[in-house]
Short mmCIF file of C-alpha atoms in Angstrom, two decimals:
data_model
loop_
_atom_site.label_atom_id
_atom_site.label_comp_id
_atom_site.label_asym_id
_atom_site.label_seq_id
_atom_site.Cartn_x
_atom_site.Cartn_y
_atom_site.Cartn_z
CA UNK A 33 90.81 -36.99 98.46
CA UNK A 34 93.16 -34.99 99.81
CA UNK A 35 92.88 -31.62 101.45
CA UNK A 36 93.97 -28.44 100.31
CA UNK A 37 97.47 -26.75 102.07
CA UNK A 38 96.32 -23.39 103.48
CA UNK A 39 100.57 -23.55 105.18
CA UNK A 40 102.36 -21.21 102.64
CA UNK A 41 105.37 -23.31 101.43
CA UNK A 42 108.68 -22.56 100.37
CA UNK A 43 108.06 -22.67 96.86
CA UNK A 44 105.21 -20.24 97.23
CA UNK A 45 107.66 -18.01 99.57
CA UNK A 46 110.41 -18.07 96.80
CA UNK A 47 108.09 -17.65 94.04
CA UNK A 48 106.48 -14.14 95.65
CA UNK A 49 110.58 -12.72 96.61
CA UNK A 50 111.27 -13.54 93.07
CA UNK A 51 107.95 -11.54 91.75
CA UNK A 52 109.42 -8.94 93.91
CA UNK A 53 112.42 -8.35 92.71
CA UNK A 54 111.19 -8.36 88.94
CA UNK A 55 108.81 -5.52 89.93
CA UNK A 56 111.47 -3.60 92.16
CA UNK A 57 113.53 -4.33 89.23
CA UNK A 58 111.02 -3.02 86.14
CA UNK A 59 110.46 0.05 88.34
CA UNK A 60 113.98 1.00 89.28
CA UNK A 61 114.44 1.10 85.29
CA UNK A 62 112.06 3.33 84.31
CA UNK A 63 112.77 5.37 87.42
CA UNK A 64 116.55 6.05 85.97
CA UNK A 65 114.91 5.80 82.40
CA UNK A 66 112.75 8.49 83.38
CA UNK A 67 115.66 10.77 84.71
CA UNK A 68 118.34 10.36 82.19
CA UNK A 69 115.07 11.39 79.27
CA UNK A 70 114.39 14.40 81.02
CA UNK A 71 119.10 14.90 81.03
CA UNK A 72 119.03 14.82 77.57
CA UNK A 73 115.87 16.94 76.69
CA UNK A 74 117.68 19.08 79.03
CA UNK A 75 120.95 19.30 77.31
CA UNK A 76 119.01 19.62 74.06
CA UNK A 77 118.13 22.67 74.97
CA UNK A 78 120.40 23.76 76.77
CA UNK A 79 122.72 23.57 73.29
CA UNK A 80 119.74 24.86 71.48
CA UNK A 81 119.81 28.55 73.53
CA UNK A 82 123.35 28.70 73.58
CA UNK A 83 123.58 27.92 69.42
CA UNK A 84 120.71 30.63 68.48
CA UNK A 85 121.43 32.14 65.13
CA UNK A 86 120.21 35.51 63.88
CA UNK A 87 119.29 34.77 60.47
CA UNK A 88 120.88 37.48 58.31
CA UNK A 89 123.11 38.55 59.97
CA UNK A 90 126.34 39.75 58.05
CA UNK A 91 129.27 36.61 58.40
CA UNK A 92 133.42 36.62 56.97
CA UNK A 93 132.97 33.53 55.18
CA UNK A 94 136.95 33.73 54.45
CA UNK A 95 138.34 35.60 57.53
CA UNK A 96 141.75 34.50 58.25
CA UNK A 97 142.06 33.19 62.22
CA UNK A 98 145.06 32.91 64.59
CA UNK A 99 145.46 28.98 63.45
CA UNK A 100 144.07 28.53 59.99
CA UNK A 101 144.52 24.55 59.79
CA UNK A 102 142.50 24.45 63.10
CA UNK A 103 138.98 24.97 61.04
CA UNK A 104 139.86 22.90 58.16
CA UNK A 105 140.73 19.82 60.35
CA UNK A 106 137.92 20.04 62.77
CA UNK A 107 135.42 20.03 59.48
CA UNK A 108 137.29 17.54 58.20
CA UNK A 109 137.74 15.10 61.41
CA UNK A 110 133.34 16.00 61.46
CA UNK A 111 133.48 14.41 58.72
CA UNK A 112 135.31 11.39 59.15
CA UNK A 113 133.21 10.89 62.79
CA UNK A 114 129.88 11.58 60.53
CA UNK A 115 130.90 8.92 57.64
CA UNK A 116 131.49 6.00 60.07
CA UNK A 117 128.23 6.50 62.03
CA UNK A 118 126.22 6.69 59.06
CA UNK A 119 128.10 4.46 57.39
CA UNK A 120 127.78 2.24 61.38
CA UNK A 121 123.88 3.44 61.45
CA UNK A 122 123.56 1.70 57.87
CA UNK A 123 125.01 -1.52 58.46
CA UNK A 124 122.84 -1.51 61.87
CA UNK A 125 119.67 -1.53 59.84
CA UNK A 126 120.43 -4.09 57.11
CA UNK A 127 121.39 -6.19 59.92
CA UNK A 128 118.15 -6.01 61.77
CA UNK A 129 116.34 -6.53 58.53
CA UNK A 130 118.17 -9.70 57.82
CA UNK A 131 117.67 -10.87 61.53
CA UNK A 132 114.09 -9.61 61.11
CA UNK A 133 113.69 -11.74 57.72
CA UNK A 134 115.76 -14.93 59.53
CA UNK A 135 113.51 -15.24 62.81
CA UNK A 136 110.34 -14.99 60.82
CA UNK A 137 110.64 -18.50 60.44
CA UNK A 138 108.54 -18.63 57.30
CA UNK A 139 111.21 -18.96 54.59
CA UNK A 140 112.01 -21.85 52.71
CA UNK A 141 115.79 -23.58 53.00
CA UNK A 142 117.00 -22.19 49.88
CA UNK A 143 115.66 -18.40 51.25
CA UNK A 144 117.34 -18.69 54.88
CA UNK A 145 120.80 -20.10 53.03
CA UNK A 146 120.68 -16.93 50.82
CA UNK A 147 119.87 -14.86 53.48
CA UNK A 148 122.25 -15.95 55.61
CA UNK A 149 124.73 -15.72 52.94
CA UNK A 150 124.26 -12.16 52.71
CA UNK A 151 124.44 -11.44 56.45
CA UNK A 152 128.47 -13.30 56.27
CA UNK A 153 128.83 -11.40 53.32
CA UNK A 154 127.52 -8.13 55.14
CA UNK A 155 129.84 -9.02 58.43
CA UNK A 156 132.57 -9.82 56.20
CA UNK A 157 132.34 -6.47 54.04
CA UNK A 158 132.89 -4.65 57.45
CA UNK A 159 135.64 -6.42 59.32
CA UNK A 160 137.50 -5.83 55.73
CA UNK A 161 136.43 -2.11 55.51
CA UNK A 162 138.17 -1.70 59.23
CA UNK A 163 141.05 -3.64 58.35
CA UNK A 164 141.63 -1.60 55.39
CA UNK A 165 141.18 1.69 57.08
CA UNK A 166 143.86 0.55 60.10
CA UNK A 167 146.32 -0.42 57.42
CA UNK A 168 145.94 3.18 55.25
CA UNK A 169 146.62 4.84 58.44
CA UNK A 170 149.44 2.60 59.33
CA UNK A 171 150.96 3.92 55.92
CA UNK A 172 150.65 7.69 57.75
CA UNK A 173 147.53 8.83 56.62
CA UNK A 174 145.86 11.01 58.83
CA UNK A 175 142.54 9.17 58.67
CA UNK A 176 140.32 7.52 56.60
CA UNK A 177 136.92 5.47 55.89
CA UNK A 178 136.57 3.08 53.28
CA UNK A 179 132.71 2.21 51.65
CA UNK A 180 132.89 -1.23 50.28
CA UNK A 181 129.82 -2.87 48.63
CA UNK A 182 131.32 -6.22 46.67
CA UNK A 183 131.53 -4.46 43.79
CA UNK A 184 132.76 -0.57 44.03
CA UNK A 185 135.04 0.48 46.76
CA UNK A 186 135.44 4.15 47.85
CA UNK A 187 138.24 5.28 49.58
CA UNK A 188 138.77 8.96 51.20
CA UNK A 189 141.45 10.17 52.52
CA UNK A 190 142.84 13.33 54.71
CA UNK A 191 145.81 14.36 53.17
CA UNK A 192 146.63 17.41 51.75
CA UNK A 193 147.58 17.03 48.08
CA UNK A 194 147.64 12.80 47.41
CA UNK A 195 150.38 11.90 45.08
CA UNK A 196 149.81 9.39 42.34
CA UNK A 197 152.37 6.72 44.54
CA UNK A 198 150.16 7.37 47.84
CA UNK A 199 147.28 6.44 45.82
CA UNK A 200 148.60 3.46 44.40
CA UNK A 201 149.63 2.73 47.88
CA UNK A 202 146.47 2.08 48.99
CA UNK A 203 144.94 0.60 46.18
CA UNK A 204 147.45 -1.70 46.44
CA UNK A 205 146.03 -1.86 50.37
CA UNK A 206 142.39 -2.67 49.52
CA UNK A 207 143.27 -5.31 47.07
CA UNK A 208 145.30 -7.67 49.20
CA UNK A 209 142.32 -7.10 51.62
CA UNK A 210 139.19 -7.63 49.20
CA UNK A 211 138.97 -8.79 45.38
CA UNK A 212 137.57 -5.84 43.50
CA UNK A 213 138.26 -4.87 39.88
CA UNK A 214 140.77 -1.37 39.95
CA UNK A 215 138.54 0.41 37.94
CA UNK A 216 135.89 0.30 40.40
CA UNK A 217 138.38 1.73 43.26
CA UNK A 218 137.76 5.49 43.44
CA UNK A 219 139.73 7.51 46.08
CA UNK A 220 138.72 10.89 47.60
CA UNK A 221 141.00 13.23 49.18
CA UNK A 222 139.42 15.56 51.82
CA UNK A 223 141.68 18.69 53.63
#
């Protein structure tokens, strides 16, 4: 029988660094975690002093400013930056769910093929929804964000005052990119 090694050995040696960097590692994480938490609650409310509203107070709803196209296109460009990150936030979550429903492993072949099906169709949905959006504002279109669902497709636009043509334009835009019937296209035009 043979006698146990009490001489610590490389592997052990290696084994304990390794251990030590993982730790030094998991703490140095929640060290900077910690610190860039406690930036943001900061900021938070920091913004939230500096936006305090007096409810009731008296506001010019319609004052005229020095630039009047100034508040109209920062609304509008809100809204364009709001649409894709919902529209981003959206996609996010049905992809998790599918990945969620995928690595659950407890679907039959005919499931994870339909499944997977609808995650291509998903990805597919949203390279054409970009692709169509880069080609509107190729045309000179300010900006724009396109909602596509395999069925319906909804288009809007900045512009100010579309013409029938510009509208046709980019019909004619979303169907060389995706096959959808043109009564289901609707396009919105935003200030």
């Amino acid at each position: 029988m043979r006698k146990p090694n009490l001489i610590i050995g490389k592997k052990q040696i290696i084994l304990a660094s390794l251990t030590l960097v993982l730790g030094i590692a998991v703490y140095m994480n929640y060290v900077f975690a910690e610190v860039g938490n406690d930036i943001a609650a900061d900021a938070e409310i920091q913004s939230a002093a500096d936006t305090q509203v007096n409810y009731g107070d008296a506001a010019f709803v319609g004052a005229d400013s020095s630039d009047p196209a100034e508040p109209a296109s920062a609304g509008a460009s809100d809204y364009f930056a709001q649409a894709r990150l919902s529209r981003m936030t959206s996609r996010d979550d049905a992809v998790q769910t599918l990945s969620a429903i995928l690595g659950g492993g407890d679907l039959t072949e005919e499931e994870n093929a339909a499944y997977t099906m609808e995650a291509v169709n998903l990805s597919q949905l949203s390279e054409s929804e970009s692709k169509v959006e880069s080609l509107i504002r190729a045309q000179g279109f300010e900006d724009c964000v396109v909602y596509l669902d395999g069925e319906t497709a909804s288009i809007v636009v900045k512009s100010e005052g579309l013409a029938a043509e510009q509208a046709a334009q980019i019909k004619d835009i979303l169907l060389t990119e995706v096959t959808i019937p043109a009564e289901n296209i609707r396009i919105f035009e935003v200030k």
